[in-house]
Amino acid sequence: MHVWDSTINKKLCNKGAIITNSRKRLIVLLDLLLTRISLDTMAPKKSSKGLDSLNQRLGLVMKSGKYTLGYKSTLKTLRSGKSKLIIISSNCPAVRKSEIEYYAMLSKTGIHHYHGTNIDLGTACGKYYRCSVLSITDAGDSDIIRFMPEQQ
């Protein structure tokens, strides 16, 4: 008895059947292989786990932390040194993005480039309007500040 025979018999014994015929054994083996191949070649499910966890952390910041939304208020928090983390949407204008990055570099504040648009960032913050820049001054119960350096 071969090794593959015993594994097939073990799998089928769990279902209450023992295969003694070699032709049936071959059919079961082919069936198992085809099932395995079809499972391996199926398209993987699109996963946005990183974005979902970031959105959950942002929601927690909105509930329990302190933050400012918008370009002008973000610059104010950066100049005052209160900001802990800056999140910039993907379609933020280049001049504004570079200015915020410059101020963040001077104040040694972390920056995260959000993969979604300003509409997505506003929705993740629980708002019904667009938001291209978000400044987190106090994370509250969220661990978003520790989470961000791992992402970049």
PDB file of C-alpha atoms in Angstrom:
ATOM      1  CA  MET A   1       0.000   0.000   0.000  1.00  0.00           C
ATOM      2  CA  HIS A   2       1.408   3.382  -1.021  1.00  0.00           C
ATOM      3  CA  VAL A   3       1.483   6.518   1.079  1.00  0.00           C
ATOM      4  CA  TRP A   4      -1.073   8.263  -1.094  1.00  0.00           C
ATOM      5  CA  ASP A   5      -3.371   5.240  -0.747  1.00  0.00           C
ATOM      6  CA  SER A   6      -3.372   5.550   3.014  1.00  0.00           C
ATOM      7  CA  THR A   7      -4.082   9.299   2.919  1.00  0.00           C
ATOM      8  CA  ILE A   8      -6.996   8.816   0.545  1.00  0.00           C
ATOM      9  CA  ASN A   9      -8.330   5.928   2.622  1.00  0.00           C
ATOM     10  CA  LYS A  10      -7.993   8.017   5.775  1.00  0.00           C
ATOM     11  CA  LYS A  11      -9.936  10.852   4.193  1.00  0.00           C
ATOM     12  CA  LEU A  12     -12.613   8.489   2.969  1.00  0.00           C
ATOM     13  CA  CYS A  13     -12.738   6.481   6.201  1.00  0.00           C
ATOM     14  CA  ASN A  14     -13.714   9.677   7.958  1.00  0.00           C
ATOM     15  CA  LYS A  15     -16.739   9.772   5.687  1.00  0.00           C
ATOM     16  CA  GLY A  16     -17.541   6.127   6.438  1.00  0.00           C
ATOM     17  CA  ALA A  17     -16.312   4.466   3.221  1.00  0.00           C
ATOM     18  CA  ILE A  18     -13.226   2.355   2.560  1.00  0.00           C
ATOM     19  CA  ILE A  19     -12.025   2.030  -1.029  1.00  0.00           C
ATOM     20  CA  THR A  20     -10.496  -1.308  -1.972  1.00  0.00           C
ATOM     21  CA  ASN A  21     -10.843  -1.096  -5.747  1.00  0.00           C
ATOM     22  CA  SER A  22      -7.787   0.459  -7.417  1.00  0.00           C
ATOM     23  CA  ARG A  23      -9.888   2.069 -10.180  1.00  0.00           C
ATOM     24  CA  LYS A  24     -12.068   3.840  -7.622  1.00  0.00           C
ATOM     25  CA  ARG A  25      -8.925   4.810  -5.753  1.00  0.00           C
ATOM     26  CA  LEU A  26      -7.563   6.438  -8.921  1.00  0.00           C
ATOM     27  CA  ILE A  27     -10.837   8.275  -9.523  1.00  0.00           C
ATOM     28  CA  VAL A  28     -10.831   9.611  -5.980  1.00  0.00           C
ATOM     29  CA  LEU A  29      -7.205  10.689  -6.345  1.00  0.00           C
ATOM     30  CA  LEU A  30      -7.937  12.511  -9.603  1.00  0.00           C
ATOM     31  CA  ASP A  31     -10.959  14.134  -8.027  1.00  0.00           C
ATOM     32  CA  LEU A  32      -8.873  15.334  -5.082  1.00  0.00           C
ATOM     33  CA  LEU A  33      -6.161  16.660  -7.406  1.00  0.00           C
ATOM     34  CA  LEU A  34      -8.646  18.476  -9.635  1.00  0.00           C
ATOM     35  CA  THR A  35     -10.302  20.002  -6.613  1.00  0.00           C
ATOM     36  CA  ARG A  36      -6.919  21.136  -5.350  1.00  0.00           C
ATOM     37  CA  ILE A  37      -5.954  22.588  -8.746  1.00  0.00           C
ATOM     38  CA  SER A  38      -9.252  24.425  -9.129  1.00  0.00           C
ATOM     39  CA  LEU A  39      -8.882  25.916  -5.654  1.00  0.00           C
ATOM     40  CA  ASP A  40      -5.300  26.997  -6.370  1.00  0.00           C
ATOM     41  CA  THR A  41      -6.102  28.604  -9.717  1.00  0.00           C
ATOM     42  CA  MET A  42      -9.101  30.560  -8.513  1.00  0.00           C
ATOM     43  CA  ALA A  43      -8.548  34.311  -8.459  1.00  0.00           C
ATOM     44  CA  PRO A  44      -7.686  35.472  -4.974  1.00  0.00           C
ATOM     45  CA  LYS A  45     -10.213  37.666  -3.255  1.00  0.00           C
ATOM     46  CA  LYS A  46      -9.249  41.313  -3.339  1.00  0.00           C
ATOM     47  CA  SER A  47      -8.237  42.317   0.131  1.00  0.00           C
ATOM     48  CA  SER A  48      -8.030  45.847   1.398  1.00  0.00           C
ATOM     49  CA  LYS A  49      -7.149  44.785   4.904  1.00  0.00           C
ATOM     50  CA  GLY A  50      -4.630  47.576   5.383  1.00  0.00           C
ATOM     51  CA  LEU A  51      -7.048  50.247   4.260  1.00  0.00           C
ATOM     52  CA  ASP A  52      -9.882  48.787   6.332  1.00  0.00           C
ATOM     53  CA  SER A  53      -7.785  48.691   9.488  1.00  0.00           C
ATOM     54  CA  LEU A  54      -6.645  52.269   8.841  1.00  0.00           C
ATOM     55  CA  ASN A  55     -10.269  53.351   8.417  1.00  0.00           C
ATOM     56  CA  GLN A  56     -11.189  51.617  11.681  1.00  0.00           C
ATOM     57  CA  ARG A  57      -8.341  53.366  13.475  1.00  0.00           C
ATOM     58  CA  LEU A  58      -9.418  56.694  11.981  1.00  0.00           C
ATOM     59  CA  GLY A  59     -12.958  56.091  13.219  1.00  0.00           C
ATOM     60  CA  LEU A  60     -11.636  55.470  16.714  1.00  0.00           C
ATOM     61  CA  VAL A  61      -9.600  58.684  16.557  1.00  0.00           C
ATOM     62  CA  MET A  62     -12.733  60.574  15.500  1.00  0.00           C
ATOM     63  CA  LYS A  63     -14.632  59.222  18.504  1.00  0.00           C
ATOM     64  CA  SER A  64     -12.021  59.401  21.254  1.00  0.00           C
ATOM     65  CA  GLY A  65      -9.144  61.573  20.039  1.00  0.00           C
ATOM     66  CA  LYS A  66      -8.400  65.127  18.972  1.00  0.00           C
ATOM     67  CA  TYR A  67      -7.872  66.068  15.359  1.00  0.00           C
ATOM     68  CA  THR A  68      -8.165  68.879  12.859  1.00  0.00           C
ATOM     69  CA  LEU A  69      -9.438  68.571   9.321  1.00  0.00           C
ATOM     70  CA  GLY A  70      -8.259  70.775   6.501  1.00  0.00           C
ATOM     71  CA  TYR A  71      -5.212  72.494   5.131  1.00  0.00           C
ATOM     72  CA  LYS A  72      -5.135  75.706   7.199  1.00  0.00           C
ATOM     73  CA  SER A  73      -5.776  74.075  10.557  1.00  0.00           C
ATOM     74  CA  THR A  74      -3.203  71.382   9.780  1.00  0.00           C
ATOM     75  CA  LEU A  75      -0.581  74.053   9.101  1.00  0.00           C
ATOM     76  CA  LYS A  76      -1.480  75.725  12.412  1.00  0.00           C
ATOM     77  CA  THR A  77      -1.024  72.488  14.361  1.00  0.00           C
ATOM     78  CA  LEU A  78       2.266  71.818  12.576  1.00  0.00           C
ATOM     79  CA  ARG A  79       3.599  75.315  13.350  1.00  0.00           C
ATOM     80  CA  SER A  80       2.577  75.024  16.994  1.00  0.00           C
ATOM     81  CA  GLY A  81       4.119  71.542  17.273  1.00  0.00           C
ATOM     82  CA  LYS A  82       0.917  69.901  18.538  1.00  0.00           C
ATOM     83  CA  SER A  83       0.486  67.506  15.631  1.00  0.00           C
ATOM     84  CA  LYS A  84       1.480  63.847  16.059  1.00  0.00           C
ATOM     85  CA  LEU A  85       0.522  62.471  12.637  1.00  0.00           C
ATOM     86  CA  ILE A  86      -0.526  63.951   9.293  1.00  0.00           C
ATOM     87  CA  ILE A  87      -2.638  62.020   6.793  1.00  0.00           C
ATOM     88  CA  ILE A  88      -2.723  63.347   3.221  1.00  0.00           C
ATOM     89  CA  SER A  89      -5.126  62.089   0.551  1.00  0.00           C
ATOM     90  CA  SER A  90      -3.864  60.919  -2.824  1.00  0.00           C
ATOM     91  CA  ASN A  91      -5.385  63.783  -4.793  1.00  0.00           C
ATOM     92  CA  CYS A  92      -4.181  66.622  -2.580  1.00  0.00           C
ATOM     93  CA  PRO A  93      -2.647  69.377  -4.768  1.00  0.00           C
ATOM     94  CA  ALA A  94       1.114  69.000  -5.177  1.00  0.00           C
ATOM     95  CA  VAL A  95       2.021  72.449  -3.831  1.00  0.00           C
ATOM     96  CA  ARG A  96      -0.036  71.927  -0.690  1.00  0.00           C
ATOM     97  CA  LYS A  97       1.325  68.416  -0.245  1.00  0.00           C
ATOM     98  CA  SER A  98       4.938  69.589  -0.502  1.00  0.00           C
ATOM     99  CA  GLU A  99       4.317  72.490   1.901  1.00  0.00           C
ATOM    100  CA  ILE A 100       2.732  70.184   4.477  1.00  0.00           C
ATOM    101  CA  GLU A 101       5.583  67.694   4.075  1.00  0.00           C
ATOM    102  CA  TYR A 102       8.110  70.501   4.589  1.00  0.00           C
ATOM    103  CA  TYR A 103       6.429  71.724   7.786  1.00  0.00           C
ATOM    104  CA  ALA A 104       6.109  68.133   9.017  1.00  0.00           C
ATOM    105  CA  MET A 105       9.812  67.558   8.409  1.00  0.00           C
ATOM    106  CA  LEU A 106      10.664  70.693  10.424  1.00  0.00           C
ATOM    107  CA  SER A 107       8.413  69.681  13.309  1.00  0.00           C
ATOM    108  CA  LYS A 108       9.477  65.998  13.081  1.00  0.00           C
ATOM    109  CA  THR A 109       5.903  64.808  12.610  1.00  0.00           C
ATOM    110  CA  GLY A 110       4.960  61.574  10.866  1.00  0.00           C
ATOM    111  CA  ILE A 111       3.187  61.653   7.512  1.00  0.00           C
ATOM    112  CA  HIS A 112       1.006  58.997   5.939  1.00  0.00           C
ATOM    113  CA  HIS A 113      -0.090  59.199   2.313  1.00  0.00           C
ATOM    114  CA  TYR A 114      -3.659  57.882   2.254  1.00  0.00           C
ATOM    115  CA  HIS A 115      -4.328  55.674  -0.791  1.00  0.00           C
ATOM    116  CA  GLY A 116      -7.852  56.975  -1.302  1.00  0.00           C
ATOM    117  CA  THR A 117      -9.064  60.309  -2.594  1.00  0.00           C
ATOM    118  CA  ASN A 118     -10.188  63.248  -0.476  1.00  0.00           C
ATOM    119  CA  ILE A 119     -13.750  61.914  -0.713  1.00  0.00           C
ATOM    120  CA  ASP A 120     -12.610  58.555   0.708  1.00  0.00           C
ATOM    121  CA  LEU A 121     -10.656  60.250   3.502  1.00  0.00           C
ATOM    122  CA  GLY A 122     -13.652  62.382   4.445  1.00  0.00           C
ATOM    123  CA  THR A 123     -15.874  59.304   4.487  1.00  0.00           C
ATOM    124  CA  ALA A 124     -13.333  57.396   6.614  1.00  0.00           C
ATOM    125  CA  CYS A 125     -13.460  60.278   9.089  1.00  0.00           C
ATOM    126  CA  GLY A 126     -17.233  59.959   9.239  1.00  0.00           C
ATOM    127  CA  LYS A 127     -17.882  63.270   7.506  1.00  0.00           C
ATOM    128  CA  TYR A 128     -20.112  64.032   4.554  1.00  0.00           C
ATOM    129  CA  TYR A 129     -17.625  66.387   2.964  1.00  0.00           C
ATOM    130  CA  ARG A 130     -14.230  66.063   1.308  1.00  0.00           C
ATOM    131  CA  CYS A 131     -11.044  66.283   3.325  1.00  0.00           C
ATOM    132  CA  SER A 132      -7.594  66.275   1.744  1.00  0.00           C
ATOM    133  CA  VAL A 133      -5.527  66.706   4.925  1.00  0.00           C
ATOM    134  CA  LEU A 134      -6.014  65.440   8.463  1.00  0.00           C
ATOM    135  CA  SER A 135      -3.882  66.280  11.484  1.00  0.00           C
ATOM    136  CA  ILE A 136      -4.072  64.069  14.570  1.00  0.00           C
ATOM    137  CA  THR A 137      -3.080  65.880  17.769  1.00  0.00           C
ATOM    138  CA  ASP A 138      -4.221  63.217  20.244  1.00  0.00           C
ATOM    139  CA  ALA A 139      -4.921  59.647  19.166  1.00  0.00           C
ATOM    140  CA  GLY A 140      -7.226  58.863  22.101  1.00  0.00           C
ATOM    141  CA  ASP A 141      -7.866  55.116  22.400  1.00  0.00           C
ATOM    142  CA  SER A 142      -6.502  54.394  18.915  1.00  0.00           C
ATOM    143  CA  ASP A 143      -3.017  53.033  18.203  1.00  0.00           C
ATOM    144  CA  ILE A 144      -2.816  54.789  14.838  1.00  0.00           C
ATOM    145  CA  ILE A 145       0.454  56.590  15.625  1.00  0.00           C
ATOM    146  CA  ARG A 146       2.233  53.312  16.410  1.00  0.00           C
ATOM    147  CA  PHE A 147       0.544  51.634  13.427  1.00  0.00           C
ATOM    148  CA  MET A 148       1.706  54.122  10.782  1.00  0.00           C
ATOM    149  CA  PRO A 149       5.510  53.618  10.864  1.00  0.00           C
ATOM    150  CA  GLU A 150       4.954  49.901  10.138  1.00  0.00           C
ATOM    151  CA  GLN A 151       3.007  50.741   6.991  1.00  0.00           C
ATOM    152  CA  GLN A 152       5.656  52.937   5.386  1.00  0.00           C
TER     153      GLN A 152
END
